[in-house]
mmCIF file of C-alpha atoms and ligand atoms in Angstrom:
data_model
loop_
_atom_site.group_PDB
_atom_site.id
_atom_site.type_symbol
_atom_site.label_atom_id
_atom_site.label_comp_id
_atom_site.label_asym_id
_atom_site.label_seq_id
_atom_site.Cartn_x
_atom_site.Cartn_y
_atom_site.Cartn_z
ATOM 1 C CA MET A 1 -70.430 -165.415 8.869
ATOM 2 C CA PRO A 2 -70.567 -168.590 9.585
ATOM 3 C CA LEU A 3 -66.662 -169.280 9.072
ATOM 4 C CA GLY A 4 -64.756 -172.745 9.839
ATOM 5 C CA VAL A 5 -67.157 -174.189 7.778
ATOM 6 C CA ASN A 6 -65.968 -177.835 6.223
ATOM 7 C CA PRO A 7 -64.628 -177.767 2.814
ATOM 8 C CA GLU A 8 -64.917 -181.183 1.954
ATOM 9 C CA GLU A 9 -68.639 -180.922 2.289
ATOM 10 C CA PHE A 10 -68.728 -177.851 -0.900
ATOM 11 C CA PRO A 11 -71.350 -177.178 -1.900
ATOM 12 C CA PHE A 12 -73.283 -177.667 1.115
ATOM 13 C CA VAL A 13 -76.090 -178.818 -1.213
ATOM 14 C CA ASP A 14 -77.098 -183.101 -1.930
ATOM 15 C CA PRO A 15 -76.006 -183.270 -5.295
ATOM 16 C CA ALA A 16 -78.450 -185.578 -6.015
ATOM 17 C CA THR A 17 -81.210 -182.646 -5.731
ATOM 18 C CA LEU A 18 -78.846 -179.937 -7.124
ATOM 19 C CA ARG A 19 -80.743 -178.325 -10.811
ATOM 20 C CA LYS A 20 -79.475 -175.088 -11.315
ATOM 21 C CA ALA A 21 -76.432 -173.401 -10.082
ATOM 22 C CA VAL A 22 -74.934 -169.884 -10.203
ATOM 23 C CA VAL A 23 -71.698 -168.858 -9.619
ATOM 24 C CA VAL A 24 -71.878 -164.871 -9.465
ATOM 25 C CA CYS A 25 -68.082 -162.924 -10.388
ATOM 26 C CA HIS A 26 -67.710 -159.295 -8.616
ATOM 27 C CA ARG A 27 -68.523 -156.111 -10.896
ATOM 28 C CA ASN A 28 -66.810 -155.507 -13.880
ATOM 29 C CA ALA A 29 -65.330 -159.498 -13.452
ATOM 30 C CA ASP A 30 -61.580 -160.060 -13.365
ATOM 31 C CA ALA A 31 -59.195 -162.686 -14.589
ATOM 32 C CA ASP A 32 -59.084 -164.061 -10.909
ATOM 33 C CA ALA A 33 -63.121 -164.014 -10.775
ATOM 34 C CA TYR A 34 -64.641 -165.318 -13.915
ATOM 35 C CA LEU A 35 -61.550 -168.257 -13.996
ATOM 36 C CA SER A 36 -62.597 -169.518 -10.861
ATOM 37 C CA ALA A 37 -65.831 -168.994 -11.480
ATOM 38 C CA TYR A 38 -65.237 -171.516 -14.698
ATOM 39 C CA ALA A 39 -63.689 -173.906 -12.706
ATOM 40 C CA ILE A 40 -66.377 -173.927 -9.903
ATOM 41 C CA SER A 41 -68.705 -174.635 -12.413
ATOM 42 C CA MET A 42 -66.904 -177.020 -14.016
ATOM 43 C CA LEU A 43 -66.134 -179.132 -10.438
ATOM 44 C CA ILE A 44 -70.207 -178.652 -9.703
ATOM 45 C CA GLY A 45 -70.728 -180.288 -13.162
ATOM 46 C CA THR A 46 -69.126 -183.271 -12.090
ATOM 47 C CA LEU A 47 -69.929 -183.770 -9.121
ATOM 48 C CA ALA A 48 -74.010 -183.114 -9.825
ATOM 49 C CA PRO A 49 -73.486 -184.019 -14.024
ATOM 50 C CA TRP A 50 -77.627 -183.195 -14.552
ATOM 51 C CA CYS A 51 -76.636 -179.238 -13.070
ATOM 52 C CA GLU A 52 -76.698 -176.378 -15.228
ATOM 53 C CA THR A 53 -74.815 -173.711 -14.208
ATOM 54 C CA ASP A 54 -74.564 -170.433 -14.724
ATOM 55 C CA ILE A 55 -71.936 -167.586 -14.271
ATOM 56 C CA ALA A 56 -72.872 -164.098 -13.470
ATOM 57 C CA THR A 57 -70.812 -161.204 -14.047
ATOM 58 C CA PRO A 58 -72.428 -157.571 -12.686
ATOM 59 C CA GLY A 59 -71.206 -154.964 -14.662
ATOM 60 C CA GLY A 60 -70.037 -156.631 -16.851
ATOM 61 C CA MET A 61 -65.971 -158.372 -17.010
ATOM 62 C CA THR A 62 -62.968 -156.252 -18.132
ATOM 63 C CA THR A 63 -61.631 -156.296 -21.375
ATOM 64 C CA LEU A 64 -58.458 -158.916 -20.716
ATOM 65 C CA THR A 65 -61.743 -161.053 -19.003
ATOM 66 C CA GLN A 66 -63.038 -161.045 -22.197
ATOM 67 C CA LYS A 67 -60.695 -162.105 -23.989
ATOM 68 C CA LEU A 68 -60.282 -165.365 -22.304
ATOM 69 C CA SER A 69 -63.529 -165.610 -22.141
ATOM 70 C CA MET A 70 -63.268 -166.831 -25.633
ATOM 71 C CA LYS A 71 -61.067 -169.295 -24.860
ATOM 72 C CA PHE A 72 -63.429 -170.496 -21.284
ATOM 73 C CA PRO A 73 -66.319 -169.963 -22.721
ATOM 74 C CA HIS A 74 -69.699 -170.282 -20.207
ATOM 75 C CA ARG A 75 -72.880 -169.317 -19.881
ATOM 76 C CA ILE A 76 -73.598 -165.847 -18.615
ATOM 77 C CA ALA A 77 -76.739 -165.552 -16.263
ATOM 78 C CA ASP A 78 -78.792 -163.022 -17.941
ATOM 79 C CA GLY A 79 -81.200 -162.257 -15.247
ATOM 80 C CA SER A 80 -83.971 -163.481 -16.030
ATOM 81 C CA ASP A 81 -83.119 -166.587 -14.850
ATOM 82 C CA GLY A 82 -85.302 -167.323 -11.851
ATOM 83 C CA ASP A 83 -84.259 -168.243 -8.752
ATOM 84 C CA TYR A 84 -81.344 -171.304 -7.994
ATOM 85 C CA ASP A 85 -80.953 -173.873 -6.063
ATOM 86 C CA LEU A 86 -77.558 -172.946 -4.766
ATOM 87 C CA TYR A 87 -76.100 -169.465 -5.423
ATOM 88 C CA VAL A 88 -71.750 -169.286 -5.110
ATOM 89 C CA ALA A 89 -70.115 -165.542 -5.127
ATOM 90 C CA VAL A 90 -66.485 -165.890 -6.224
ATOM 91 C CA ASP A 91 -63.239 -163.641 -4.765
ATOM 92 C CA VAL A 92 -65.958 -160.643 -4.169
ATOM 93 C CA GLY A 93 -64.935 -158.982 -0.850
ATOM 94 C CA ASP A 94 -67.399 -156.595 -0.214
ATOM 95 C CA GLU A 95 -70.775 -158.002 -1.663
ATOM 96 C CA GLU A 96 -71.799 -154.481 -2.989
ATOM 97 C CA LEU A 97 -70.079 -155.549 -5.333
ATOM 98 C CA LEU A 98 -72.677 -157.894 -6.751
ATOM 99 C CA ASN A 99 -74.267 -155.125 -7.807
ATOM 100 C CA GLU A 100 -77.866 -156.639 -8.482
ATOM 101 C CA TRP A 101 -77.678 -159.577 -7.571
ATOM 102 C CA LYS A 102 -76.908 -158.963 -3.672
ATOM 103 C CA GLU A 103 -80.773 -158.529 -3.794
ATOM 104 C CA LYS A 104 -81.082 -161.911 -5.512
ATOM 105 C CA PHE A 105 -79.071 -163.737 -2.685
ATOM 106 C CA ARG A 106 -80.729 -161.709 -0.479
ATOM 107 C CA VAL A 107 -84.626 -162.821 -1.600
ATOM 108 C CA SER A 108 -83.955 -166.092 -2.719
ATOM 109 C CA GLN A 109 -84.378 -169.622 -0.425
ATOM 110 C CA GLY A 110 -81.060 -171.725 -2.097
ATOM 111 C CA VAL A 111 -78.252 -171.973 -0.278
ATOM 112 C CA LYS A 112 -75.630 -169.492 -0.463
ATOM 113 C CA VAL A 113 -71.605 -170.509 -0.229
ATOM 114 C CA LEU A 114 -68.860 -167.485 -0.469
ATOM 115 C CA VAL A 115 -65.442 -168.611 -2.131
ATOM 116 C CA ASP A 116 -63.254 -165.914 -1.586
ATOM 117 C CA HIS A 117 -59.519 -164.815 -0.227
ATOM 118 C CA HIS A 118 -60.323 -161.411 0.663
ATOM 119 C CA PRO A 119 -61.168 -160.499 3.980
ATOM 120 C CA SER A 120 -64.673 -161.512 5.572
ATOM 121 C CA ARG A 121 -67.282 -158.659 5.416
ATOM 122 C CA GLY A 122 -69.486 -159.752 8.475
ATOM 123 C CA GLY A 123 -73.138 -160.175 7.038
ATOM 124 C CA ASP A 124 -75.314 -162.815 6.879
ATOM 125 C CA LEU A 125 -76.044 -163.103 3.205
ATOM 126 C CA TYR A 126 -73.963 -166.179 2.792
ATOM 127 C CA SER A 127 -75.283 -169.568 4.024
ATOM 128 C CA TYR A 128 -71.176 -171.092 4.552
ATOM 129 C CA ALA A 129 -68.424 -169.621 3.488
ATOM 130 C CA ILE A 130 -64.268 -171.003 2.621
ATOM 131 C CA ILE A 131 -62.133 -167.981 3.116
ATOM 132 C CA ASP A 132 -58.870 -168.183 2.723
ATOM 133 C CA GLU A 133 -56.692 -164.854 3.364
ATOM 134 C CA GLU A 134 -53.838 -166.062 2.594
ATOM 135 C CA ALA A 135 -53.986 -166.788 -0.741
ATOM 136 C CA THR A 136 -53.627 -164.388 -3.194
ATOM 137 C CA SER A 137 -55.827 -165.540 -5.333
ATOM 138 C CA ALA A 138 -59.746 -166.860 -5.513
ATOM 139 C CA ALA A 139 -58.730 -169.617 -8.246
ATOM 140 C CA GLU A 140 -56.073 -171.008 -5.229
ATOM 141 C CA VAL A 141 -58.614 -171.365 -2.673
ATOM 142 C CA VAL A 142 -61.306 -173.109 -6.011
ATOM 143 C CA SER A 143 -57.876 -175.324 -6.558
ATOM 144 C CA GLY A 144 -58.392 -175.800 -2.802
ATOM 145 C CA LEU A 145 -61.661 -177.606 -2.964
ATOM 146 C CA PHE A 146 -60.884 -179.689 -6.115
ATOM 147 C CA GLU A 147 -58.480 -181.381 -3.847
ATOM 148 C CA ARG A 148 -60.819 -181.683 -0.664
ATOM 149 C CA ARG A 149 -63.765 -183.112 -2.837
ATOM 150 C CA GLY A 150 -61.086 -185.701 -4.128
ATOM 151 C CA VAL A 151 -61.674 -183.700 -7.956
ATOM 152 C CA THR A 152 -58.632 -183.529 -10.569
ATOM 153 C CA PRO A 153 -59.518 -181.107 -13.068
ATOM 154 C CA ASP A 154 -58.918 -181.748 -16.610
ATOM 155 C CA PRO A 155 -56.445 -180.031 -19.056
ATOM 156 C CA GLN A 156 -58.912 -176.618 -20.023
ATOM 157 C CA THR A 157 -59.711 -175.925 -16.060
ATOM 158 C CA ALA A 158 -56.184 -176.266 -14.961
ATOM 159 C CA GLN A 159 -55.158 -173.767 -17.303
ATOM 160 C CA ALA A 160 -58.021 -171.736 -16.172
ATOM 161 C CA LEU A 161 -57.455 -171.870 -12.495
ATOM 162 C CA LEU A 162 -53.560 -171.112 -13.477
ATOM 163 C CA GLU A 163 -53.522 -168.588 -15.275
ATOM 164 C CA ALA A 164 -56.328 -166.828 -12.872
ATOM 165 C CA MET A 165 -53.941 -167.735 -10.403
ATOM 166 C CA LEU A 166 -50.960 -165.890 -12.348
ATOM 167 C CA PHE A 167 -53.026 -163.048 -12.925
ATOM 168 C CA ASP A 168 -53.868 -162.071 -9.437
ATOM 169 C CA SER A 169 -50.600 -163.203 -7.382
ATOM 170 C CA SER A 170 -48.007 -160.906 -10.262
ATOM 171 C CA HIS A 171 -47.208 -163.945 -12.255
ATOM 172 C CA LEU A 172 -46.091 -166.028 -8.705
ATOM 173 C CA ALA A 173 -44.245 -163.164 -7.180
ATOM 174 C CA ILE A 174 -46.916 -162.992 -4.603
ATOM 175 C CA ALA A 175 -47.453 -166.551 -3.928
ATOM 176 C CA GLY A 176 -46.505 -167.645 -0.740
ATOM 177 C CA PRO A 177 -46.340 -171.912 -0.537
ATOM 178 C CA SER A 178 -49.564 -173.285 -0.248
ATOM 179 C CA GLY A 179 -50.513 -170.747 -4.022
ATOM 180 C CA LEU A 180 -46.661 -172.134 -5.636
ATOM 181 C CA LYS A 181 -47.484 -176.390 -4.534
ATOM 182 C CA ALA A 182 -51.578 -175.147 -5.708
ATOM 183 C CA ALA A 183 -49.641 -174.498 -9.117
ATOM 184 C CA VAL A 184 -47.093 -177.294 -9.332
ATOM 185 C CA LYS A 185 -50.841 -179.890 -8.983
ATOM 186 C CA LEU A 186 -52.281 -177.667 -11.732
ATOM 187 C CA ILE A 187 -49.234 -178.129 -13.655
ATOM 188 C CA ASP A 188 -48.973 -181.260 -13.160
ATOM 189 C CA ALA A 189 -52.602 -181.553 -14.127
ATOM 190 C CA GLY A 190 -52.232 -180.774 -17.668
ATOM 191 C CA ALA A 191 -51.769 -176.908 -17.464
ATOM 192 C CA ASP A 192 -49.137 -175.117 -19.303
ATOM 193 C CA LEU A 193 -47.097 -172.229 -17.726
ATOM 194 C CA ALA A 194 -45.389 -170.637 -21.210
ATOM 195 C CA LEU A 195 -49.371 -171.024 -22.061
ATOM 196 C CA ALA A 196 -51.002 -168.923 -19.123
ATOM 197 C CA ARG A 197 -48.126 -165.972 -19.762
ATOM 198 C CA GLN A 198 -48.535 -165.560 -23.140
ATOM 199 C CA GLU A 199 -52.122 -165.701 -22.244
ATOM 200 C CA LEU A 200 -51.990 -162.676 -20.211
ATOM 201 C CA ARG A 201 -50.455 -160.301 -21.880
ATOM 202 C CA SER A 202 -52.858 -158.225 -23.296
ATOM 203 C CA GLU A 203 -52.973 -155.118 -25.643
ATOM 204 C CA PRO A 204 -52.408 -152.148 -23.512
ATOM 205 C CA ASP A 205 -55.321 -150.599 -23.357
ATOM 206 C CA TYR A 206 -55.034 -146.830 -23.999
ATOM 207 C CA GLY A 207 -57.323 -144.993 -22.001
ATOM 208 C CA GLU A 208 -55.641 -146.730 -18.946
ATOM 209 C CA VAL A 209 -51.992 -145.912 -20.289
ATOM 210 C CA ILE A 210 -53.323 -141.871 -20.408
ATOM 211 C CA ALA A 211 -55.153 -142.030 -16.840
ATOM 212 C CA ARG A 212 -52.196 -143.376 -15.006
ATOM 213 C CA LEU A 213 -49.737 -140.546 -17.097
ATOM 214 C CA LYS A 214 -52.363 -137.990 -16.336
ATOM 215 C CA GLY A 215 -52.677 -138.901 -12.532
ATOM 216 C CA ALA A 216 -48.875 -138.886 -12.544
ATOM 217 C CA GLN A 217 -49.517 -135.519 -14.059
ATOM 218 C CA ARG A 218 -51.693 -134.598 -11.404
ATOM 219 C CA ALA A 219 -49.950 -135.650 -8.274
ATOM 220 C CA SER A 220 -49.552 -134.286 -5.123
ATOM 221 C CA ILE A 221 -46.058 -135.309 -3.131
ATOM 222 C CA TYR A 222 -46.675 -135.548 0.622
ATOM 223 C CA LYS A 223 -43.897 -137.260 3.439
ATOM 224 C CA ALA A 224 -44.387 -138.567 6.523
ATOM 225 C CA GLY A 225 -41.194 -139.076 8.317
ATOM 226 C CA LYS A 226 -39.234 -140.991 5.717
ATOM 227 C CA TRP A 227 -42.375 -142.643 3.648
ATOM 228 C CA VAL A 228 -43.984 -140.694 -0.051
ATOM 229 C CA MET A 229 -46.995 -140.511 -0.697
ATOM 230 C CA ALA A 230 -48.766 -139.510 -3.343
ATOM 231 C CA THR A 231 -53.111 -138.297 -4.010
ATOM 232 C CA SER A 232 -54.192 -138.054 -7.432
ATOM 233 C CA HIS A 233 -57.708 -137.503 -8.982
ATOM 234 C CA ILE A 234 -58.813 -139.082 -12.146
ATOM 235 C CA GLY A 235 -62.232 -139.886 -13.517
ATOM 236 C CA SER A 236 -61.925 -143.572 -14.269
ATOM 237 C CA PHE A 237 -58.740 -146.282 -13.439
ATOM 238 C CA GLN A 238 -58.204 -145.027 -10.050
ATOM 239 C CA ALA A 239 -57.015 -148.307 -8.813
ATOM 240 C CA HIS A 240 -54.438 -148.484 -11.716
ATOM 241 C CA VAL A 241 -53.760 -145.065 -11.571
ATOM 242 C CA ALA A 242 -52.951 -145.896 -7.557
ATOM 243 C CA ARG A 243 -50.719 -148.666 -8.757
ATOM 244 C CA ALA A 244 -49.185 -146.592 -10.747
ATOM 245 C CA LEU A 245 -47.799 -144.141 -8.525
ATOM 246 C CA ILE A 246 -46.137 -146.972 -6.686
ATOM 247 C CA TYR A 247 -44.294 -148.049 -9.514
ATOM 248 C CA LEU A 248 -42.957 -144.820 -9.652
ATOM 249 C CA GLY A 249 -41.562 -145.133 -6.327
ATOM 250 C CA ALA A 250 -44.040 -143.963 -3.737
ATOM 251 C CA ASP A 251 -45.087 -146.347 -0.612
ATOM 252 C CA LEU A 252 -48.258 -145.562 -0.735
ATOM 253 C CA GLY A 253 -50.667 -144.211 -3.970
ATOM 254 C CA LEU A 254 -54.107 -142.533 -3.760
ATOM 255 C CA VAL A 255 -56.315 -141.639 -6.915
ATOM 256 C CA ALA A 256 -59.996 -140.430 -5.772
ATOM 257 C CA GLY A 257 -62.303 -139.295 -8.246
ATOM 258 C CA GLU A 258 -66.049 -139.067 -9.170
ATOM 259 C CA SER A 259 -68.250 -141.549 -10.815
ATOM 260 C CA ASP A 260 -71.893 -141.817 -11.265
ATOM 261 C CA GLY A 261 -72.840 -139.144 -8.395
ATOM 262 C CA GLU A 262 -70.064 -141.279 -6.011
ATOM 263 C CA THR A 263 -66.452 -140.438 -5.101
ATOM 264 C CA ARG A 264 -64.473 -143.143 -5.354
ATOM 265 C CA VAL A 265 -60.675 -143.256 -3.529
ATOM 266 C CA SER A 266 -58.024 -146.593 -4.341
ATOM 267 C CA MET A 267 -55.258 -146.738 -2.789
ATOM 268 C CA ARG A 268 -52.178 -148.925 -2.519
ATOM 269 C CA ALA A 269 -49.666 -149.407 -0.535
ATOM 270 C CA THR A 270 -46.390 -151.453 -1.053
ATOM 271 C CA GLN A 271 -45.695 -154.254 1.331
ATOM 272 C CA ARG A 272 -42.243 -152.205 3.201
ATOM 273 C CA PHE A 273 -44.682 -149.606 3.967
ATOM 274 C CA HIS A 274 -47.196 -151.948 5.351
ATOM 275 C CA GLU A 275 -44.106 -154.065 7.356
ATOM 276 C CA ALA A 276 -43.362 -151.176 8.908
ATOM 277 C CA THR A 277 -45.971 -148.653 10.092
ATOM 278 C CA GLY A 278 -48.554 -151.600 10.385
ATOM 279 C CA VAL A 279 -51.344 -149.719 7.892
ATOM 280 C CA LYS A 280 -53.677 -151.579 6.687
ATOM 281 C CA LEU A 281 -54.977 -149.754 3.959
ATOM 282 C CA GLY A 282 -58.425 -152.322 4.696
ATOM 283 C CA SER A 283 -59.639 -152.094 7.624
ATOM 284 C CA GLN A 284 -57.904 -148.987 9.596
ATOM 285 C CA VAL A 285 -58.419 -146.650 6.363
ATOM 286 C CA ALA A 286 -61.096 -148.064 3.840
ATOM 287 C CA GLU A 287 -63.463 -148.540 6.492
ATOM 288 C CA GLU A 288 -62.525 -146.489 8.033
ATOM 289 C CA MET A 289 -63.221 -143.916 6.286
ATOM 290 C CA ALA A 290 -66.682 -144.672 4.724
ATOM 291 C CA LYS A 291 -67.920 -145.434 8.601
ATOM 292 C CA ARG A 292 -66.830 -141.386 8.672
ATOM 293 C CA LEU A 293 -68.299 -139.684 6.074
ATOM 294 C CA GLY A 294 -71.062 -142.345 4.657
ATOM 295 C CA GLY A 295 -69.975 -144.998 2.496
ATOM 296 C CA HIS A 296 -68.987 -147.972 2.299
ATOM 297 C CA GLY A 297 -65.145 -149.786 1.655
ATOM 298 C CA GLY A 298 -62.698 -151.802 2.341
ATOM 299 C CA GLY A 299 -59.748 -154.365 1.676
ATOM 300 C CA HIS A 300 -56.544 -155.724 2.489
ATOM 301 C CA ALA A 301 -53.851 -154.537 3.634
ATOM 302 C CA THR A 302 -51.485 -153.049 1.199
ATOM 303 C CA ALA A 303 -54.831 -152.438 -1.342
ATOM 304 C CA ALA A 304 -58.134 -151.161 -0.266
ATOM 305 C CA SER A 305 -60.479 -148.242 -1.913
ATOM 306 C CA PHE A 306 -64.179 -147.347 -0.819
ATOM 307 C CA SER A 307 -66.859 -144.750 -1.667
ATOM 308 C CA THR A 308 -68.553 -142.291 -0.218
ATOM 309 C CA THR A 309 -70.892 -138.849 -1.423
ATOM 310 C CA SER A 310 -68.735 -136.486 -0.071
ATOM 311 C CA GLY A 311 -67.149 -135.375 -2.756
ATOM 312 C CA GLU A 312 -62.914 -135.686 -4.377
ATOM 313 C CA GLU A 313 -61.713 -132.809 -2.779
ATOM 314 C CA GLY A 314 -63.045 -133.183 1.055
ATOM 315 C CA THR A 315 -62.417 -136.743 0.527
ATOM 316 C CA VAL A 316 -59.098 -136.741 0.356
ATOM 317 C CA GLN A 317 -57.960 -133.966 2.368
ATOM 318 C CA ALA A 318 -59.453 -136.735 5.058
ATOM 319 C CA THR A 319 -58.211 -139.722 4.521
ATOM 320 C CA MET A 320 -54.693 -137.736 4.611
ATOM 321 C CA LYS A 321 -56.253 -136.690 7.955
ATOM 322 C CA ARG A 322 -56.965 -140.189 9.167
ATOM 323 C CA PHE A 323 -52.833 -141.425 7.320
ATOM 324 C CA GLU A 324 -52.296 -138.324 10.204
ATOM 325 C CA GLU A 325 -53.811 -140.110 12.641
ATOM 326 C CA LEU A 326 -51.346 -143.159 12.168
ATOM 327 C CA LEU A 327 -48.618 -141.813 10.706
ATOM 328 C CA GLY A 328 -47.654 -138.753 12.497
ATOM 329 C CA GLU A 329 -47.394 -135.451 10.819
ATOM 330 C CA LEU A 330 -47.781 -135.264 7.301
ATOM 331 C CA LYS A 331 -45.524 -132.410 5.074
ATOM 332 C CA LYS A 332 -46.980 -131.276 1.649
ATOM 333 C CA LEU A 333 -44.198 -130.734 -1.071
ATOM 334 C CA ASP A 334 -44.261 -127.886 -3.884
HETATM 335 MN MN1 LIG B 1 -58.697 -162.000 -6.455
#
């Protein structure tokens, strides 16, 4: 992975020669991915006004993102648009989340850039990578690109970036100093904070509500020393259910589910748990389990996921064994 590139050189193509670009989100694009892509498109448009830029949303977008895309409309690539001069992947983390676009990246002669706040996955899919793991949103990294290129976002683009930033940073609660500074600069550029909060509010998704309640109902509870861990299984919304287990007070939530012939596992942990135990869910559990069971996965210290084909029960058991290696003996509560 080519790291340490100079963000001032973004997009790493002479703008004068740039004709066609695409910005690709992770599958089922969330607000951070889509709105960051929207802003990158605006940045490319400022640097190369003659360039036609598409956004690609492999596998569609979340319900909230669909709503936001009405307010921040953009041409969406339909996959039949041929080759591009420039491919920018944003907020993707694991390159598998590019779906069919991974192959397009691989075969294209165009320049391929990654803009992300997830840990780098290695590999050689990208020509250039701009990664800031300290950033709590991809939008924060994108705001940095505007700044490094000396471009002030127009008020609509500033609004998009601020909403993306709020979405991915629990409304700035987990943002660091650079995130907060970036947010203030966006407000100075014309973004409206109250409006951003309002637009991120969404109608409850009752499919998700039921999944969370069922997940809680089916939970198994474990203790490792003082730590409380909850596991559950559900056919969809695994990540939401894992987060719901944390809201209920567990230090760690693990939720498995079968879909499309694979077993998906989502994990969430509290910051307290991570700091006290040193356990990193992404590198020490998700990546490790994907390696042991065959599959792929990764993520952050407190939020990670992986997929295997080992079946729900076996996968959960093997993962709890992994936690036992890391934390000492687990006791299952009745
Ligand atoms: Mn993100």
